[in-house]
Every structure is written in structure tokens, then in C-alpha cells.
Amino acid sequence: MLSGCQSGLDNVRSVASLIDVSAPLKSYKDESNLWHYIANRQKLGNQNHQRVDEHIAWFIKHPDYLERVSKRAQPYLHLVVSEIEKEGLPIEIALLPIVESAYYPFSYSHGTAAGLWQFIPSTGKLYGLEEDWWYAPRRDVLASTKAAVQYLKNLNQLFGGDWLLAIAAYNAGPGRVQNAINANKKSGKKTDFWHLELPKETKRYVPKLLAVAKILQNPSRYNQSFEKIDNKAYLKAIELDSQFDLALIAQWTGLSIDEIYTFNPGLRRWATPSALPFTLLLPNSVVLIFEKKLNEAGERPQISWVRHQIQSGESLSYLANKYNTTLEQIISVNELRDNTIRAGDYIIVPLAQQGEAYYTLSEGQREKSRLNAQKSASKVIYEVVSGDSLWKIAAQFDTSINNLVRWNHIQPSAPLSIGKELVIWLTNMNQTELAKIAKTGLDITRKITYKVKSGDSLSKIASRYGVTVTQIREWNNLSTSNIIHPGQKLKITISVVNSSLS
């Protein structure tokens, strides 16, 4: 305890030594910069506390951090401030996404929290942020901001108007904060935020927000700078009454596909959701041209369709995979009663205008980027087999479940689908340990069943799993004259050390 207290005191002293005491406290006359507008309207008070100063010390030692984050906040900040002011919350709440996600809307934490406000699925569902195949509203800037504002408003009422307790509850959950309050009451202790026994993360969470707010009041005093953001709306909400291919939106507006996803990070695929109406966010600079094109298009559909004649052996699941859509979408569009289809019949399927790679920030392409990412560690692409669990895979590769969740943006509670590919990063220590296991002669192999896909060859499969064509033939009693075909199942014995290392 003495060591921890000394460390805190040292941090406070380091803050004092680094602050430019000659810099006066500011009240900004020019509010054309949105950061100045926020600084002038703070309501939580100038909280002087050692835990706040410790965070200020960190920011002083990392002077470029807030500048980078403030640049990232540029498209979203005015929208966030507007929603907060509309509901009468302290304007400092607009700084909370700095603490939660560094204002990065694609952020995804080890606890499966997503978006600027880092909603977890269960809380998101309570506030109307339930996702479907097309759309993840926890990442949608407008939808998640409205939900976060309502959630914080409810928490504030729950804790009798104490905003520090409400913010703590946003991080730790209201039950945990209330339990801490009850424990202090029972012991005759104070029940304000600073005296509660809360998780370490929450004890740091509130002071970090207060540190950002304090720095914002006079950045130069702390050797900080915030990227200027104009105090006017950057994005405008457009209500769509039909589904849109994102390639068409790019064509109409002149925006890049990356910009469309960045302004609308809740979009998971190549088109806006099929559930209507849908609110699309576009920069004010392109709204007029988009609305003009929309009027000119009239009632014409804004996504492409293909009319497919069903062949013998095809299923709806096969067609959904072939056309990069869902079984439910095909059933809905074609008004089918069930999954039954007959050879010779026709169905219609929504079809992307461009190839899959064009939609660079779709969920699928972001996952491919993770699979192809390069780090200093070695990467294993592991294919899930029957009987696997995150615990089992983590133990097998000497890593943690949290790492698997973080590396692959998956929910720890969701079942793993057989055949799903997971990225696993092996540090030098991991590799050393695996090498030791290999040398002991222990069994470090796994037997899997591989379903042959279109375009596969034995050499291609062998290369993928780090085995030889001869071995695959032996394991499956195949002669050199045997030809593999799509759908055929092959038994393969893979090594957890060598399989698919890149």
C-alpha cells in the first residue's frame, strides 16, 4: 500500500513539474471551435483529486494522444454534443467516447463491447440496439449515441442525480455500484464515488474522463492540443425507404466506400439494411446531390437482383453462401413458407454491384484484414473443428480466451461454428513452449474432417494444413487416379505447431 501511495504521489509531483503555471485559465470567447464550446459549458466541476492528476500525468507524457483522438472525433462530435444537450446531460459526457473507444467507431473490446460507446450486447438490446445480418446498431453513431444518452440519464436518476456515480455505473454496471454504496453505508463510510470500493477499471474510468475535461479547459497548460472542429453539424441524417447498394451511394455522392462506412460504421455488408426505414448519415456537403439523385430515381430499386434457376442438389443455404446473403433474406424476398425449393424453380436474390473486396470496411473485409495482419509474433490461422471451445483452443495454444476474443472480434458466449477460421498470434515464448512440447514426443496433432470446396486440389489442401499429398492419400485410401470433388470429406491430421503458419 505504501508503495502504491508513493507511486501516486510521484505522479502528482510529476504533473506539478510539467504544468506551465504561467498559462492562465481560459474562458473562450470564440466558440467557432467545438472544443472551446464544450470547455466553456462544463458542469461536473473542476475535480481536484490525486487520481485525476495521475491521468493528467499520463497525457502530459503522451502529448500526441489527445490530438490523434480529437482528429478522429471530427465527423461525430457535433452530433454527439447535440444529442447530449437535447436531453440536458452535462456536456462532458461528449468526452466519454474518448475514454471508451478513443472515438473509433469500429472499436471492439475483449468484453464484446462495440462502437463509440462500447455497448455490450445485453445492454444494447435493452436500448433497442439489436443487430441483424445487415446492421450492427451498437456501432451506428447516431443510434448508439441516443441509446447511451438515455442509459446515462436513467443511471443518473437511479443514483439521485450524482453524475460521477452514474458514469461509474455506465462502466461497472448499476448493481455493482449500488452494492459498493450499501457496503459503505453499513460501515458508516462516505458513499460518494471517491470513497467506494469499485473494480480497478472503474476507479480509473471516472478520473480519466475528468482529466480530459480538465485538460480541455486549458490544453496549453498541459502541453496538449486538440484538432480544431468547426462548431456546426458535419453529418446529416437521411431517411431511406428502400435498400441501397453502398456502391451506388458512392457513385451518387462522390464519397469513397471507406468514407461511407466511416460515417455509418453500423453497416456490416455491401448494402444498407433491408429493415426500413433506415437512417443514413452523410456529410452536409453531399446531401443536396444525394437527395437530387434520390428524387430522379423515383421508385426504382437501389440494389441489383439476380434471377436464379434452382439446380438439382442446391439448397437455400448453398445459395445464400453463393450470393453473399442470408437464408432468411432469400425466404423473405421470395415469400417462401419454408426452406423447401425445387429444381427448375426461380428465386430472386439481392446482388452487390461490385466484388466483395470493393466493400473495404464491411465486416467480412475487416475480418479478412485481421486474418492477413502482420505482427512481430507468428500467426496461426486455426480452423475450428467439432468439439472445440474457446477454452480448449486457448489452452492448446497457451493463450487466453480474452486474446482469442480480441484478435477475432467474437463473443465469448457465442458457439463456435465448425470451419470458422480464427487468428492466433504466437509470441516467441509461445513458439518456444510449443517447440519443447514437440521435442518431448507428446501428441500435438488434431484429426479434422475437411469438406472439399470448389477449386480445391490435393496440393492446395496439403499446403494449407502443412502436410503432404501422399499423407492425405494414405489417410483417405485414395489412389493416384482418384479425383476429389466438391462436398467430398477428407480426413486430415494436422499439427498445432506447423499448421497454417504464415
mmCIF file of N, CA and C in Angstrom, residues 203-279:
data_model
loop_
_atom_site.group_PDB
_atom_site.id
_atom_site.type_symbol
_atom_site.label_atom_id
_atom_site.label_comp_id
_atom_site.label_asym_id
_atom_site.label_seq_id
_atom_site.Cartn_x
_atom_site.Cartn_y
_atom_site.Cartn_z
ATOM 1 N N LYS A 203 -12.406 2.578 -11.072
ATOM 2 C CA LYS A 203 -11.702 3.593 -10.281
ATOM 3 C C LYS A 203 -10.857 4.502 -11.166
ATOM 4 N N ARG A 204 -10.433 3.979 -12.304
ATOM 5 C CA ARG A 204 -9.638 4.766 -13.244
ATOM 6 C C ARG A 204 -10.512 5.452 -14.294
ATOM 7 N N TYR A 205 -11.660 4.875 -14.562
ATOM 8 C CA TYR A 205 -12.538 5.309 -15.648
ATOM 9 C C TYR A 205 -13.043 6.734 -15.440
ATOM 10 N N VAL A 206 -13.638 6.990 -14.272
ATOM 11 C CA VAL A 206 -14.193 8.315 -13.995
ATOM 12 C C VAL A 206 -13.098 9.379 -13.926
ATOM 13 N N PRO A 207 -11.994 9.147 -13.183
ATOM 14 C CA PRO A 207 -10.918 10.155 -13.160
ATOM 15 C C PRO A 207 -10.323 10.452 -14.532
ATOM 16 N N LYS A 208 -10.297 9.442 -15.417
ATOM 17 C CA LYS A 208 -9.756 9.686 -16.760
ATOM 18 C C LYS A 208 -10.637 10.670 -17.524
ATOM 19 N N LEU A 209 -11.957 10.507 -17.410
ATOM 20 C CA LEU A 209 -12.869 11.451 -18.047
ATOM 21 C C LEU A 209 -12.668 12.853 -17.472
ATOM 22 N N LEU A 210 -12.566 12.957 -16.150
ATOM 23 C CA LEU A 210 -12.388 14.257 -15.504
ATOM 24 C C LEU A 210 -11.051 14.890 -15.890
ATOM 25 N N ALA A 211 -10.038 14.037 -16.111
ATOM 26 C CA ALA A 211 -8.728 14.554 -16.540
ATOM 27 C C ALA A 211 -8.820 15.166 -17.933
ATOM 28 N N VAL A 212 -9.520 14.490 -18.852
ATOM 29 C CA VAL A 212 -9.695 15.021 -20.208
ATOM 30 C C VAL A 212 -10.446 16.349 -20.149
ATOM 31 N N ALA A 213 -11.510 16.387 -19.316
ATOM 32 C CA ALA A 213 -12.302 17.620 -19.191
ATOM 33 C C ALA A 213 -11.449 18.769 -18.653
ATOM 34 N N LYS A 214 -10.613 18.464 -17.694
ATOM 35 C CA LYS A 214 -9.765 19.495 -17.084
ATOM 36 C C LYS A 214 -8.722 20.001 -18.082
ATOM 37 N N ILE A 215 -8.125 19.090 -18.823
ATOM 38 C CA ILE A 215 -7.136 19.473 -19.837
ATOM 39 C C ILE A 215 -7.780 20.344 -20.907
ATOM 40 N N LEU A 216 -9.007 19.998 -21.303
ATOM 41 C CA LEU A 216 -9.702 20.723 -22.369
ATOM 42 C C LEU A 216 -9.923 22.195 -22.006
ATOM 43 N N GLN A 217 -10.044 22.486 -20.722
ATOM 44 C CA GLN A 217 -10.262 23.868 -20.302
ATOM 45 C C GLN A 217 -9.048 24.755 -20.583
ATOM 46 N N ASN A 218 -7.876 24.135 -20.668
ATOM 47 C CA ASN A 218 -6.655 24.904 -20.955
ATOM 48 C C ASN A 218 -5.556 23.964 -21.454
ATOM 49 N N PRO A 219 -5.665 23.473 -22.696
ATOM 50 C CA PRO A 219 -4.722 22.469 -23.199
ATOM 51 C C PRO A 219 -3.261 22.897 -23.118
ATOM 52 N N SER A 220 -2.970 24.161 -23.432
ATOM 53 C CA SER A 220 -1.569 24.603 -23.455
ATOM 54 C C SER A 220 -0.919 24.500 -22.075
ATOM 55 N N ARG A 221 -1.712 24.627 -21.027
ATOM 56 C CA ARG A 221 -1.187 24.493 -19.662
ATOM 57 C C ARG A 221 -0.586 23.106 -19.452
ATOM 58 N N TYR A 222 -1.134 22.111 -20.164
ATOM 59 C CA TYR A 222 -0.684 20.728 -20.002
ATOM 60 C C TYR A 222 0.073 20.210 -21.234
ATOM 61 N N ASN A 223 0.518 21.140 -22.074
ATOM 62 C CA ASN A 223 1.272 20.784 -23.277
ATOM 63 C C ASN A 223 0.460 19.863 -24.195
ATOM 64 N N GLN A 224 -0.855 20.151 -24.339
ATOM 65 C CA GLN A 224 -1.737 19.342 -25.166
ATOM 66 C C GLN A 224 -2.329 20.192 -26.282
ATOM 67 N N SER A 225 -2.817 19.539 -27.305
ATOM 68 C CA SER A 225 -3.539 20.250 -28.363
ATOM 69 C C SER A 225 -4.666 19.362 -28.884
ATOM 70 N N PHE A 226 -5.765 19.994 -29.259
ATOM 71 C CA PHE A 226 -6.919 19.310 -29.831
ATOM 72 C C PHE A 226 -7.117 19.807 -31.255
ATOM 73 N N GLU A 227 -7.305 18.876 -32.159
ATOM 74 C CA GLU A 227 -7.566 19.237 -33.556
ATOM 75 C C GLU A 227 -8.845 20.064 -33.636
ATOM 76 N N LYS A 228 -8.776 21.220 -34.258
ATOM 77 C CA LYS A 228 -9.954 22.107 -34.337
ATOM 78 C C LYS A 228 -11.105 21.416 -35.068
ATOM 79 N N ILE A 229 -12.296 21.536 -34.472
ATOM 80 C CA ILE A 229 -13.516 21.013 -35.084
ATOM 81 C C ILE A 229 -14.524 22.158 -35.160
ATOM 82 N N ASP A 230 -15.023 22.434 -36.353
ATOM 83 C CA ASP A 230 -15.987 23.525 -36.526
ATOM 84 C C ASP A 230 -17.253 23.255 -35.721
ATOM 85 N N ASN A 231 -17.754 24.307 -35.089
ATOM 86 C CA ASN A 231 -18.961 24.185 -34.271
ATOM 87 C C ASN A 231 -20.206 24.262 -35.154
ATOM 88 N N LYS A 232 -20.329 23.278 -36.023
ATOM 89 C CA LYS A 232 -21.516 23.150 -36.883
ATOM 90 C C LYS A 232 -21.644 21.690 -37.301
ATOM 91 N N ALA A 233 -22.848 21.300 -37.646
ATOM 92 C CA ALA A 233 -23.098 19.901 -37.986
ATOM 93 C C ALA A 233 -22.280 19.488 -39.200
ATOM 94 N N TYR A 234 -21.605 18.359 -39.091
ATOM 95 C CA TYR A 234 -20.850 17.826 -40.220
ATOM 96 C C TYR A 234 -21.684 16.781 -40.973
ATOM 97 N N LEU A 235 -22.453 16.001 -40.203
ATOM 98 C CA LEU A 235 -23.252 14.931 -40.798
ATOM 99 C C LEU A 235 -24.741 15.259 -40.714
ATOM 100 N N LYS A 236 -25.483 14.797 -41.704
ATOM 101 C CA LYS A 236 -26.942 14.952 -41.701
ATOM 102 C C LYS A 236 -27.584 13.579 -41.854
ATOM 103 N N ALA A 237 -28.663 13.367 -41.110
ATOM 104 C CA ALA A 237 -29.383 12.095 -41.169
ATOM 105 C C ALA A 237 -30.372 12.097 -42.331
ATOM 106 N N ILE A 238 -30.280 11.091 -43.199
ATOM 107 C CA ILE A 238 -31.187 10.924 -44.339
ATOM 108 C C ILE A 238 -31.970 9.633 -44.124
ATOM 109 N N GLU A 239 -33.280 9.718 -44.200
ATOM 110 C CA GLU A 239 -34.099 8.523 -44.015
ATOM 111 C C GLU A 239 -34.321 7.834 -45.358
ATOM 112 N N LEU A 240 -33.922 6.569 -45.438
ATOM 113 C CA LEU A 240 -34.063 5.786 -46.662
ATOM 114 C C LEU A 240 -35.279 4.869 -46.558
ATOM 115 N N ASP A 241 -36.072 4.835 -47.627
ATOM 116 C CA ASP A 241 -37.260 3.980 -47.667
ATOM 117 C C ASP A 241 -37.054 2.732 -48.514
ATOM 118 N N SER A 242 -35.826 2.555 -49.005
ATOM 119 C CA SER A 242 -35.509 1.332 -49.747
ATOM 120 C C SER A 242 -34.063 0.952 -49.462
ATOM 121 N N GLN A 243 -33.730 -0.296 -49.750
ATOM 122 C CA GLN A 243 -32.377 -0.776 -49.501
ATOM 123 C C GLN A 243 -31.437 -0.249 -50.579
ATOM 124 N N PHE A 244 -30.226 0.177 -50.183
ATOM 125 C CA PHE A 244 -29.269 0.791 -51.099
ATOM 126 C C PHE A 244 -27.967 0.013 -51.154
ATOM 127 N N ASP A 245 -27.467 -0.229 -52.344
ATOM 128 C CA ASP A 245 -26.105 -0.723 -52.519
ATOM 129 C C ASP A 245 -25.156 0.430 -52.186
ATOM 130 N N LEU A 246 -24.153 0.177 -51.349
ATOM 131 C CA LEU A 246 -23.229 1.241 -50.961
ATOM 132 C C LEU A 246 -22.418 1.751 -52.148
ATOM 133 N N ALA A 247 -22.218 0.889 -53.141
ATOM 134 C CA ALA A 247 -21.503 1.318 -54.342
ATOM 135 C C ALA A 247 -22.289 2.407 -55.073
ATOM 136 N N LEU A 248 -23.617 2.313 -55.039
ATOM 137 C CA LEU A 248 -24.458 3.327 -55.683
ATOM 138 C C LEU A 248 -24.387 4.646 -54.901
ATOM 139 N N ILE A 249 -24.376 4.566 -53.573
ATOM 140 C CA ILE A 249 -24.243 5.773 -52.759
ATOM 141 C C ILE A 249 -22.915 6.465 -53.063
ATOM 142 N N ALA A 250 -21.857 5.672 -53.195
ATOM 143 C CA ALA A 250 -20.540 6.230 -53.537
ATOM 144 C C ALA A 250 -20.594 6.901 -54.910
ATOM 145 N N GLN A 251 -21.275 6.251 -55.849
ATOM 146 C CA GLN A 251 -21.381 6.781 -57.214
ATOM 147 C C GLN A 251 -22.168 8.100 -57.228
ATOM 148 N N TRP A 252 -23.237 8.168 -56.492
ATOM 149 C CA TRP A 252 -24.076 9.368 -56.452
ATOM 150 C C TRP A 252 -23.402 10.547 -55.751
ATOM 151 N N THR A 253 -22.654 10.275 -54.683
ATOM 152 C CA THR A 253 -22.136 11.348 -53.824
ATOM 153 C C THR A 253 -20.687 11.719 -54.090
ATOM 154 N N GLY A 254 -19.948 10.810 -54.733
ATOM 155 C CA GLY A 254 -18.514 11.040 -54.913
ATOM 156 C C GLY A 254 -17.698 10.678 -53.678
ATOM 157 N N LEU A 255 -18.361 10.145 -52.634
ATOM 158 C CA LEU A 255 -17.636 9.685 -51.443
ATOM 159 C C LEU A 255 -16.952 8.362 -51.751
ATOM 160 N N SER A 256 -15.841 8.109 -51.067
ATOM 161 C CA SER A 256 -15.205 6.800 -51.196
ATOM 162 C C SER A 256 -16.001 5.793 -50.374
ATOM 163 N N ILE A 257 -15.845 4.513 -50.677
ATOM 164 C CA ILE A 257 -16.561 3.478 -49.932
ATOM 165 C C ILE A 257 -16.111 3.483 -48.474
ATOM 166 N N ASP A 258 -14.826 3.785 -48.221
ATOM 167 C CA ASP A 258 -14.324 3.860 -46.844
ATOM 168 C C ASP A 258 -15.012 4.989 -46.077
ATOM 169 N N GLU A 259 -15.235 6.115 -46.732
ATOM 170 C CA GLU A 259 -15.908 7.236 -46.064
ATOM 171 C C GLU A 259 -17.344 6.867 -45.689
ATOM 172 N N ILE A 260 -18.045 6.164 -46.569
ATOM 173 C CA ILE A 260 -19.429 5.772 -46.286
ATOM 174 C C ILE A 260 -19.484 4.864 -45.060
ATOM 175 N N TYR A 261 -18.567 3.887 -44.997
ATOM 176 C CA TYR A 261 -18.524 3.012 -43.817
ATOM 177 C C TYR A 261 -18.119 3.792 -42.563
ATOM 178 N N THR A 262 -17.197 4.740 -42.694
ATOM 179 C CA THR A 262 -16.724 5.509 -41.538
ATOM 180 C C THR A 262 -17.840 6.359 -40.954
ATOM 181 N N PHE A 263 -18.673 6.953 -41.809
ATOM 182 C CA PHE A 263 -19.797 7.751 -41.324
ATOM 183 C C PHE A 263 -20.946 6.860 -40.835
ATOM 184 N N ASN A 264 -20.982 5.619 -41.328
ATOM 185 C CA ASN A 264 -22.060 4.677 -40.986
ATOM 186 C C ASN A 264 -21.451 3.329 -40.576
ATOM 187 N N PRO A 265 -20.700 3.305 -39.473
ATOM 188 C CA PRO A 265 -19.955 2.092 -39.101
ATOM 189 C C PRO A 265 -20.838 0.932 -38.672
ATOM 190 N N GLY A 266 -22.151 1.171 -38.534
ATOM 191 C CA GLY A 266 -23.054 0.075 -38.215
ATOM 192 C C GLY A 266 -23.341 -0.825 -39.408
ATOM 193 N N LEU A 267 -22.977 -0.397 -40.621
ATOM 194 C CA LEU A 267 -23.230 -1.202 -41.816
ATOM 195 C C LEU A 267 -22.263 -2.392 -41.842
ATOM 196 N N ARG A 268 -22.823 -3.597 -41.932
ATOM 197 C CA ARG A 268 -21.988 -4.802 -41.854
ATOM 198 C C ARG A 268 -21.674 -5.394 -43.222
ATOM 199 N N ARG A 269 -22.465 -5.070 -44.216
ATOM 200 C CA ARG A 269 -22.340 -5.742 -45.519
ATOM 201 C C ARG A 269 -22.169 -4.703 -46.622
ATOM 202 N N TRP A 270 -22.623 -5.082 -47.821
ATOM 203 C CA TRP A 270 -22.438 -4.249 -49.001
ATOM 204 C C TRP A 270 -23.609 -3.318 -49.265
ATOM 205 N N ALA A 271 -24.641 -3.410 -48.436
ATOM 206 C CA ALA A 271 -25.842 -2.588 -48.653
ATOM 207 C C ALA A 271 -26.396 -2.127 -47.308
ATOM 208 N N THR A 272 -27.251 -1.118 -47.372
ATOM 209 C CA THR A 272 -27.958 -0.697 -46.168
ATOM 210 C C THR A 272 -28.940 -1.804 -45.765
ATOM 211 N N PRO A 273 -29.456 -1.790 -44.542
ATOM 212 C CA PRO A 273 -30.320 -2.884 -44.083
ATOM 213 C C PRO A 273 -31.606 -3.011 -44.880
ATOM 214 N N SER A 274 -32.152 -4.218 -44.861
ATOM 215 C CA SER A 274 -33.431 -4.460 -45.543
ATOM 216 C C SER A 274 -34.603 -3.977 -44.694
ATOM 217 N N ALA A 275 -34.393 -3.901 -43.358
ATOM 218 C CA ALA A 275 -35.445 -3.376 -42.475
ATOM 219 C C ALA A 275 -35.535 -1.861 -42.659
ATOM 220 N N LEU A 276 -36.732 -1.385 -42.977
ATOM 221 C CA LEU A 276 -36.915 0.032 -43.329
ATOM 222 C C LEU A 276 -37.898 0.707 -42.386
ATOM 223 N N PRO A 277 -37.817 2.061 -42.230
ATOM 224 C CA PRO A 277 -36.816 2.933 -42.867
ATOM 225 C C PRO A 277 -35.459 2.806 -42.174
ATOM 226 N N PHE A 278 -34.403 3.243 -42.862
ATOM 227 C CA PHE A 278 -33.056 3.232 -42.293
ATOM 228 C C PHE A 278 -32.472 4.635 -42.361
ATOM 229 N N THR A 279 -31.821 5.057 -41.278
ATOM 230 C CA THR A 279 -31.227 6.390 -41.225
ATOM 231 C C THR A 279 -29.752 6.327 -41.619
#
